[in-house]
Amino acid sequence: MGLDIEAVAFDIDGTLYSEWGFYISVFPFVLTHFPLMNAFRKVRVEIRKYQEEHPNEVQEDFFDFQAGLLSVHLKKDKESVKQELKASIYDGWKSLFSKIKPHKYAFEVISELKKRNFKIALLSDFVTEQKGNVWGILPFCDVSVSSENVGALKPSRFPFIALSKELNIPCEKILYVGNSMKYDVKGAKSVGMKTALIHSKWFFKPKSKDVDIYFSDYRQLLKALL
């Protein structure tokens, strides 16, 4: 395809591993922690709505901001909610992710891209530490960015700008790989990045002019870049 890029950045959740595999693994947790998970889902929607209404704002302490919103739903004080969230999800899911397998060929393709002198990066809405060494992929990365640490969730432009600054590479020279048109493609395109969208072999997503590369197998991504 001949995209003029110097770096390839990856979303993690649903991009480096199957969403379905995650849903199956997390289902028992959801059943036993339903009030927390239901509130957490609603709060993430509220945060993104707030960001749409305040597009130039980032949270200096995103975790405190998030806990404040959760405390309203759960009717608990903010500090106890913050501790519960950390223990149950941010730290509690570490063992869960250790059992999830990445997409076939993801490791091999990223390793090959690194050998071909592309800068490699991660940009996720959750902290990278939650996934350990990201199935061996983290050591290949020049940069790892969490939108929570930046202070705004995707598709806010701020995490993508932070990614560009950390890499010291202009946005237009970065390919961002994700699984969501709504969050990954929209956010990356808003700052001028190239985009690649992973999709299911069985449920192809309608083509969009905002997506430069579609792929269902990581080998297809590698072929498109070389």
PDB file of C-alpha atoms in Angstrom:
ATOM      1  CA  MET A   1       0.000   0.000   0.000  1.00  0.00           C
ATOM      2  CA  GLY A   2       2.976   2.270   0.590  1.00  0.00           C
ATOM      3  CA  LEU A   3       1.691   4.328   3.523  1.00  0.00           C
ATOM      4  CA  ASP A   4       4.248   6.942   4.494  1.00  0.00           C
ATOM      5  CA  ILE A   5       4.527   6.083   8.188  1.00  0.00           C
ATOM      6  CA  GLU A   6       7.283   5.770  10.766  1.00  0.00           C
ATOM      7  CA  ALA A   7       5.321   4.223  13.655  1.00  0.00           C
ATOM      8  CA  VAL A   8       2.561   1.687  14.202  1.00  0.00           C
ATOM      9  CA  ALA A   9       0.498   2.099  17.369  1.00  0.00           C
ATOM     10  CA  PHE A  10      -1.979  -0.452  18.673  1.00  0.00           C
ATOM     11  CA  ASP A  11      -5.092  -0.357  20.770  1.00  0.00           C
ATOM     12  CA  ILE A  12      -5.129  -3.363  23.143  1.00  0.00           C
ATOM     13  CA  ASP A  13      -8.659  -4.398  24.094  1.00  0.00           C
ATOM     14  CA  GLY A  14     -10.395  -6.100  21.185  1.00  0.00           C
ATOM     15  CA  THR A  15      -7.422  -5.368  18.915  1.00  0.00           C
ATOM     16  CA  LEU A  16      -4.567  -7.511  20.225  1.00  0.00           C
ATOM     17  CA  TYR A  17      -6.992 -10.158  21.493  1.00  0.00           C
ATOM     18  CA  SER A  18     -10.550 -11.284  20.726  1.00  0.00           C
ATOM     19  CA  GLU A  19     -13.380  -9.420  22.447  1.00  0.00           C
ATOM     20  CA  TRP A  20     -15.362 -12.656  22.616  1.00  0.00           C
ATOM     21  CA  GLY A  21     -12.580 -14.428  24.454  1.00  0.00           C
ATOM     22  CA  PHE A  22     -12.543 -11.607  26.972  1.00  0.00           C
ATOM     23  CA  TYR A  23     -16.326 -11.605  27.440  1.00  0.00           C
ATOM     24  CA  ILE A  24     -16.292 -15.319  28.172  1.00  0.00           C
ATOM     25  CA  SER A  25     -13.446 -14.937  30.669  1.00  0.00           C
ATOM     26  CA  VAL A  26     -14.944 -11.934  32.452  1.00  0.00           C
ATOM     27  CA  PHE A  27     -18.530 -13.249  32.618  1.00  0.00           C
ATOM     28  CA  PRO A  28     -18.192 -14.914  36.079  1.00  0.00           C
ATOM     29  CA  PHE A  29     -16.703 -11.670  37.442  1.00  0.00           C
ATOM     30  CA  VAL A  30     -19.584  -9.630  36.032  1.00  0.00           C
ATOM     31  CA  LEU A  31     -22.114 -11.918  37.706  1.00  0.00           C
ATOM     32  CA  THR A  32     -20.459 -11.583  41.114  1.00  0.00           C
ATOM     33  CA  HIS A  33     -19.764  -7.854  40.790  1.00  0.00           C
ATOM     34  CA  PHE A  34     -22.817  -6.722  38.833  1.00  0.00           C
ATOM     35  CA  PRO A  35     -23.535  -3.435  40.693  1.00  0.00           C
ATOM     36  CA  LEU A  36     -19.928  -2.287  40.208  1.00  0.00           C
ATOM     37  CA  MET A  37     -19.746  -3.345  36.552  1.00  0.00           C
ATOM     38  CA  ASN A  38     -23.119  -1.859  35.678  1.00  0.00           C
ATOM     39  CA  ALA A  39     -22.178   1.440  37.315  1.00  0.00           C
ATOM     40  CA  PHE A  40     -18.740   1.405  35.673  1.00  0.00           C
ATOM     41  CA  ARG A  41     -20.303   0.925  32.232  1.00  0.00           C
ATOM     42  CA  LYS A  42     -22.681   3.845  32.811  1.00  0.00           C
ATOM     43  CA  VAL A  43     -19.912   6.094  34.105  1.00  0.00           C
ATOM     44  CA  ARG A  44     -17.686   5.500  31.078  1.00  0.00           C
ATOM     45  CA  VAL A  45     -20.626   6.585  28.901  1.00  0.00           C
ATOM     46  CA  GLU A  46     -21.098   9.676  31.085  1.00  0.00           C
ATOM     47  CA  ILE A  47     -17.409  10.534  30.842  1.00  0.00           C
ATOM     48  CA  ARG A  48     -17.431  10.367  27.045  1.00  0.00           C
ATOM     49  CA  LYS A  49     -20.579  12.493  26.933  1.00  0.00           C
ATOM     50  CA  TYR A  50     -18.888  15.020  29.226  1.00  0.00           C
ATOM     51  CA  GLN A  51     -15.854  15.051  26.930  1.00  0.00           C
ATOM     52  CA  GLU A  52     -18.066  15.781  23.919  1.00  0.00           C
ATOM     53  CA  GLU A  53     -19.501  18.760  25.784  1.00  0.00           C
ATOM     54  CA  HIS A  54     -16.051  19.898  26.992  1.00  0.00           C
ATOM     55  CA  PRO A  55     -13.720  18.957  24.101  1.00  0.00           C
ATOM     56  CA  ASN A  56     -10.818  21.097  25.294  1.00  0.00           C
ATOM     57  CA  GLU A  57     -10.739  19.734  28.844  1.00  0.00           C
ATOM     58  CA  VAL A  58      -8.664  16.937  30.376  1.00  0.00           C
ATOM     59  CA  GLN A  59      -8.848  15.620  33.927  1.00  0.00           C
ATOM     60  CA  GLU A  60      -5.750  16.209  36.022  1.00  0.00           C
ATOM     61  CA  ASP A  61      -6.713  13.150  38.085  1.00  0.00           C
ATOM     62  CA  PHE A  62      -8.893  10.967  35.880  1.00  0.00           C
ATOM     63  CA  PHE A  63      -9.174   8.197  38.490  1.00  0.00           C
ATOM     64  CA  ASP A  64     -10.486  10.629  41.079  1.00  0.00           C
ATOM     65  CA  PHE A  65     -12.952  12.092  38.566  1.00  0.00           C
ATOM     66  CA  GLN A  66     -14.165   8.622  37.593  1.00  0.00           C
ATOM     67  CA  ALA A  67     -14.502   7.514  41.219  1.00  0.00           C
ATOM     68  CA  GLY A  68     -16.567  10.597  41.999  1.00  0.00           C
ATOM     69  CA  LEU A  69     -19.084   9.682  39.305  1.00  0.00           C
ATOM     70  CA  LEU A  70     -19.128   6.054  40.406  1.00  0.00           C
ATOM     71  CA  SER A  71     -19.750   7.015  44.021  1.00  0.00           C
ATOM     72  CA  VAL A  72     -23.049   8.610  42.978  1.00  0.00           C
ATOM     73  CA  HIS A  73     -24.233   5.408  41.275  1.00  0.00           C
ATOM     74  CA  LEU A  74     -23.020   3.088  44.026  1.00  0.00           C
ATOM     75  CA  LYS A  75     -24.016   5.403  46.890  1.00  0.00           C
ATOM     76  CA  LYS A  76     -20.611   5.006  48.526  1.00  0.00           C
ATOM     77  CA  ASP A  77     -17.904   7.489  49.407  1.00  0.00           C
ATOM     78  CA  LYS A  78     -15.413   8.313  46.668  1.00  0.00           C
ATOM     79  CA  GLU A  79     -12.292   6.943  48.353  1.00  0.00           C
ATOM     80  CA  SER A  80     -13.812   3.534  49.062  1.00  0.00           C
ATOM     81  CA  VAL A  81     -15.057   3.354  45.472  1.00  0.00           C
ATOM     82  CA  LYS A  82     -11.579   4.242  44.195  1.00  0.00           C
ATOM     83  CA  GLN A  83     -10.047   1.447  46.286  1.00  0.00           C
ATOM     84  CA  GLU A  84     -12.724  -1.034  45.192  1.00  0.00           C
ATOM     85  CA  LEU A  85     -12.180  -0.208  41.544  1.00  0.00           C
ATOM     86  CA  LYS A  86      -8.425  -0.635  41.854  1.00  0.00           C
ATOM     87  CA  ALA A  87      -8.690  -3.926  43.743  1.00  0.00           C
ATOM     88  CA  SER A  88     -11.468  -5.432  41.631  1.00  0.00           C
ATOM     89  CA  ILE A  89     -10.698  -4.242  38.084  1.00  0.00           C
ATOM     90  CA  TYR A  90      -7.335  -2.521  37.685  1.00  0.00           C
ATOM     91  CA  ASP A  91      -5.447  -5.063  39.822  1.00  0.00           C
ATOM     92  CA  GLY A  92      -8.084  -7.787  40.006  1.00  0.00           C
ATOM     93  CA  TRP A  93      -8.209  -8.401  36.262  1.00  0.00           C
ATOM     94  CA  LYS A  94      -4.468  -8.971  35.947  1.00  0.00           C
ATOM     95  CA  SER A  95      -4.861 -12.719  36.494  1.00  0.00           C
ATOM     96  CA  LEU A  96      -7.753 -12.777  34.028  1.00  0.00           C
ATOM     97  CA  PHE A  97      -5.670 -11.203  31.253  1.00  0.00           C
ATOM     98  CA  SER A  98      -2.844 -13.649  31.890  1.00  0.00           C
ATOM     99  CA  LYS A  99      -5.202 -16.413  30.716  1.00  0.00           C
ATOM    100  CA  ILE A 100      -6.372 -14.662  27.545  1.00  0.00           C
ATOM    101  CA  LYS A 101      -4.534 -15.436  24.316  1.00  0.00           C
ATOM    102  CA  PRO A 102      -3.644 -12.707  21.809  1.00  0.00           C
ATOM    103  CA  HIS A 103      -4.804 -12.856  18.207  1.00  0.00           C
ATOM    104  CA  LYS A 104      -2.923 -15.373  16.111  1.00  0.00           C
ATOM    105  CA  TYR A 105       0.193 -13.862  14.493  1.00  0.00           C
ATOM    106  CA  ALA A 106      -0.097 -10.567  16.445  1.00  0.00           C
ATOM    107  CA  PHE A 107       3.174 -11.169  18.291  1.00  0.00           C
ATOM    108  CA  GLU A 108       5.007 -12.331  15.162  1.00  0.00           C
ATOM    109  CA  VAL A 109       3.802  -9.418  13.039  1.00  0.00           C
ATOM    110  CA  ILE A 110       4.680  -6.780  15.634  1.00  0.00           C
ATOM    111  CA  SER A 111       8.078  -8.394  16.069  1.00  0.00           C
ATOM    112  CA  GLU A 112       8.635  -8.205  12.313  1.00  0.00           C
ATOM    113  CA  LEU A 113       7.522  -4.556  12.171  1.00  0.00           C
ATOM    114  CA  LYS A 114      10.063  -3.772  14.870  1.00  0.00           C
ATOM    115  CA  LYS A 115      12.775  -5.500  12.843  1.00  0.00           C
ATOM    116  CA  ARG A 116      11.768  -3.352   9.867  1.00  0.00           C
ATOM    117  CA  ASN A 117      12.555  -0.240  11.953  1.00  0.00           C
ATOM    118  CA  PHE A 118       9.001   0.896  12.602  1.00  0.00           C
ATOM    119  CA  LYS A 119       8.491   2.503  16.001  1.00  0.00           C
ATOM    120  CA  ILE A 120       5.948   0.445  17.972  1.00  0.00           C
ATOM    121  CA  ALA A 121       3.480   1.885  20.491  1.00  0.00           C
ATOM    122  CA  LEU A 122       0.410   1.052  22.556  1.00  0.00           C
ATOM    123  CA  LEU A 123      -2.503   3.370  23.309  1.00  0.00           C
ATOM    124  CA  SER A 124      -5.298   1.939  25.439  1.00  0.00           C
ATOM    125  CA  ASP A 125      -8.192   3.319  27.469  1.00  0.00           C
ATOM    126  CA  PHE A 126      -6.968   1.182  30.396  1.00  0.00           C
ATOM    127  CA  VAL A 127      -3.550   1.225  32.033  1.00  0.00           C
ATOM    128  CA  THR A 128      -1.091  -1.095  30.295  1.00  0.00           C
ATOM    129  CA  GLU A 129       0.075  -2.553  33.636  1.00  0.00           C
ATOM    130  CA  GLN A 130      -3.249  -4.365  33.827  1.00  0.00           C
ATOM    131  CA  LYS A 131      -2.050  -6.652  31.001  1.00  0.00           C
ATOM    132  CA  GLY A 132       1.442  -7.376  32.356  1.00  0.00           C
ATOM    133  CA  ASN A 133       3.900  -7.534  29.474  1.00  0.00           C
ATOM    134  CA  VAL A 134       0.971  -7.619  26.989  1.00  0.00           C
ATOM    135  CA  TRP A 135       1.668 -11.199  25.897  1.00  0.00           C
ATOM    136  CA  GLY A 136       5.309 -10.420  25.187  1.00  0.00           C
ATOM    137  CA  ILE A 137       4.505  -7.407  23.008  1.00  0.00           C
ATOM    138  CA  LEU A 138       5.353  -4.649  25.506  1.00  0.00           C
ATOM    139  CA  PRO A 139       9.150  -5.188  25.206  1.00  0.00           C
ATOM    140  CA  PHE A 140       8.890  -4.278  21.506  1.00  0.00           C
ATOM    141  CA  CYS A 141       7.214  -0.964  22.306  1.00  0.00           C
ATOM    142  CA  ASP A 142       8.975   2.374  22.233  1.00  0.00           C
ATOM    143  CA  VAL A 143       5.992   4.028  23.931  1.00  0.00           C
ATOM    144  CA  SER A 144       2.970   2.916  25.960  1.00  0.00           C
ATOM    145  CA  VAL A 145       0.201   5.418  26.686  1.00  0.00           C
ATOM    146  CA  SER A 146      -2.959   5.088  28.790  1.00  0.00           C
ATOM    147  CA  SER A 147      -5.707   7.567  27.983  1.00  0.00           C
ATOM    148  CA  GLU A 148      -6.695   7.457  31.667  1.00  0.00           C
ATOM    149  CA  ASN A 149      -3.261   8.791  32.611  1.00  0.00           C
ATOM    150  CA  VAL A 150      -3.589  11.472  29.931  1.00  0.00           C
ATOM    151  CA  GLY A 151      -6.921  12.515  31.445  1.00  0.00           C
ATOM    152  CA  ALA A 152      -9.404  11.775  28.650  1.00  0.00           C
ATOM    153  CA  LEU A 153     -10.811   8.622  27.059  1.00  0.00           C
ATOM    154  CA  LYS A 154     -10.792   7.904  23.340  1.00  0.00           C
ATOM    155  CA  PRO A 155     -12.015   9.306  20.989  1.00  0.00           C
ATOM    156  CA  SER A 156     -10.729  12.516  22.594  1.00  0.00           C
ATOM    157  CA  ARG A 157      -7.830  13.877  20.580  1.00  0.00           C
ATOM    158  CA  PHE A 158      -5.678  14.310  23.688  1.00  0.00           C
ATOM    159  CA  PRO A 159      -4.509  10.666  24.098  1.00  0.00           C
ATOM    160  CA  PHE A 160      -3.528  10.574  20.419  1.00  0.00           C
ATOM    161  CA  ILE A 161      -1.645  13.865  20.691  1.00  0.00           C
ATOM    162  CA  ALA A 162       0.138  12.497  23.772  1.00  0.00           C
ATOM    163  CA  LEU A 163       1.074   9.392  21.786  1.00  0.00           C
ATOM    164  CA  SER A 164       2.567  11.509  19.009  1.00  0.00           C
ATOM    165  CA  LYS A 165       4.551  13.608  21.496  1.00  0.00           C
ATOM    166  CA  GLU A 166       5.876  10.534  23.324  1.00  0.00           C
ATOM    167  CA  LEU A 167       6.999   9.000  20.036  1.00  0.00           C
ATOM    168  CA  ASN A 168       8.350  12.355  18.812  1.00  0.00           C
ATOM    169  CA  ILE A 169       6.751  11.574  15.466  1.00  0.00           C
ATOM    170  CA  PRO A 170       4.127  13.741  13.679  1.00  0.00           C
ATOM    171  CA  CYS A 171       0.580  12.350  13.779  1.00  0.00           C
ATOM    172  CA  GLU A 172       0.454  11.971  10.003  1.00  0.00           C
ATOM    173  CA  LYS A 173       3.429   9.577  10.188  1.00  0.00           C
ATOM    174  CA  ILE A 174       1.654   7.228  12.627  1.00  0.00           C
ATOM    175  CA  LEU A 175      -0.671   4.332  11.807  1.00  0.00           C
ATOM    176  CA  TYR A 176      -3.125   3.596  14.613  1.00  0.00           C
ATOM    177  CA  VAL A 177      -4.533   0.066  14.712  1.00  0.00           C
ATOM    178  CA  GLY A 178      -7.842  -0.519  16.495  1.00  0.00           C
ATOM    179  CA  ASN A 179     -11.137  -2.389  16.453  1.00  0.00           C
ATOM    180  CA  SER A 180     -13.591   0.491  16.945  1.00  0.00           C
ATOM    181  CA  MET A 181     -14.725   3.015  14.356  1.00  0.00           C
ATOM    182  CA  LYS A 182     -16.340   5.070  17.124  1.00  0.00           C
ATOM    183  CA  TYR A 183     -13.308   5.348  19.394  1.00  0.00           C
ATOM    184  CA  ASP A 184     -10.122   4.250  17.616  1.00  0.00           C
ATOM    185  CA  VAL A 185     -10.636   5.430  14.041  1.00  0.00           C
ATOM    186  CA  LYS A 186     -12.522   8.602  14.965  1.00  0.00           C
ATOM    187  CA  GLY A 187      -9.936   9.642  17.540  1.00  0.00           C
ATOM    188  CA  ALA A 188      -6.909   8.857  15.393  1.00  0.00           C
ATOM    189  CA  LYS A 189      -8.329  10.570  12.320  1.00  0.00           C
ATOM    190  CA  SER A 190      -9.165  13.691  14.334  1.00  0.00           C
ATOM    191  CA  VAL A 191      -5.436  14.370  14.665  1.00  0.00           C
ATOM    192  CA  GLY A 192      -4.452  13.224  11.182  1.00  0.00           C
ATOM    193  CA  MET A 193      -3.182   9.705  11.856  1.00  0.00           C
ATOM    194  CA  LYS A 194      -3.509   6.852   9.381  1.00  0.00           C
ATOM    195  CA  THR A 195      -5.797   4.058  10.576  1.00  0.00           C
ATOM    196  CA  ALA A 196      -6.130   0.287  10.371  1.00  0.00           C
ATOM    197  CA  LEU A 197      -9.241  -1.562  11.543  1.00  0.00           C
ATOM    198  CA  ILE A 198      -9.315  -5.216  12.571  1.00  0.00           C
ATOM    199  CA  HIS A 199     -12.600  -6.984  11.880  1.00  0.00           C
ATOM    200  CA  SER A 200     -14.083 -10.454  12.223  1.00  0.00           C
ATOM    201  CA  LYS A 201     -13.637 -12.899   9.362  1.00  0.00           C
ATOM    202  CA  TRP A 202     -17.377 -13.530   9.529  1.00  0.00           C
ATOM    203  CA  PHE A 203     -18.750 -10.030  10.164  1.00  0.00           C
ATOM    204  CA  PHE A 204     -17.046  -7.518   7.899  1.00  0.00           C
ATOM    205  CA  LYS A 205     -17.444  -3.881   8.873  1.00  0.00           C
ATOM    206  CA  PRO A 206     -18.733  -1.505   6.150  1.00  0.00           C
ATOM    207  CA  LYS A 207     -15.881   0.294   4.436  1.00  0.00           C
ATOM    208  CA  SER A 208     -15.137   3.883   5.357  1.00  0.00           C
ATOM    209  CA  LYS A 209     -12.900   6.501   3.780  1.00  0.00           C
ATOM    210  CA  ASP A 210     -11.458   7.073   7.247  1.00  0.00           C
ATOM    211  CA  VAL A 211      -9.903   3.584   7.334  1.00  0.00           C
ATOM    212  CA  ASP A 212      -6.680   3.073   5.381  1.00  0.00           C
ATOM    213  CA  ILE A 213      -6.298  -0.660   6.057  1.00  0.00           C
ATOM    214  CA  TYR A 214      -8.878  -3.330   6.859  1.00  0.00           C
ATOM    215  CA  PHE A 215      -7.683  -6.716   8.073  1.00  0.00           C
ATOM    216  CA  SER A 216      -8.983  -9.840   9.822  1.00  0.00           C
ATOM    217  CA  ASP A 217      -5.614 -11.614  10.042  1.00  0.00           C
ATOM    218  CA  TYR A 218      -2.471  -9.899  11.327  1.00  0.00           C
ATOM    219  CA  ARG A 219      -0.536 -11.238   8.346  1.00  0.00           C
ATOM    220  CA  GLN A 220      -2.765  -9.067   6.148  1.00  0.00           C
ATOM    221  CA  LEU A 221      -1.681  -6.013   8.135  1.00  0.00           C
ATOM    222  CA  LEU A 222       1.977  -6.886   7.655  1.00  0.00           C
ATOM    223  CA  LYS A 223       1.491  -7.417   3.921  1.00  0.00           C
ATOM    224  CA  ALA A 224      -0.244  -4.033   3.593  1.00  0.00           C
ATOM    225  CA  LEU A 225       2.679  -2.262   5.269  1.00  0.00           C
ATOM    226  CA  LEU A 226       5.602  -3.906   3.489  1.00  0.00           C
TER     227      LEU A 226
END
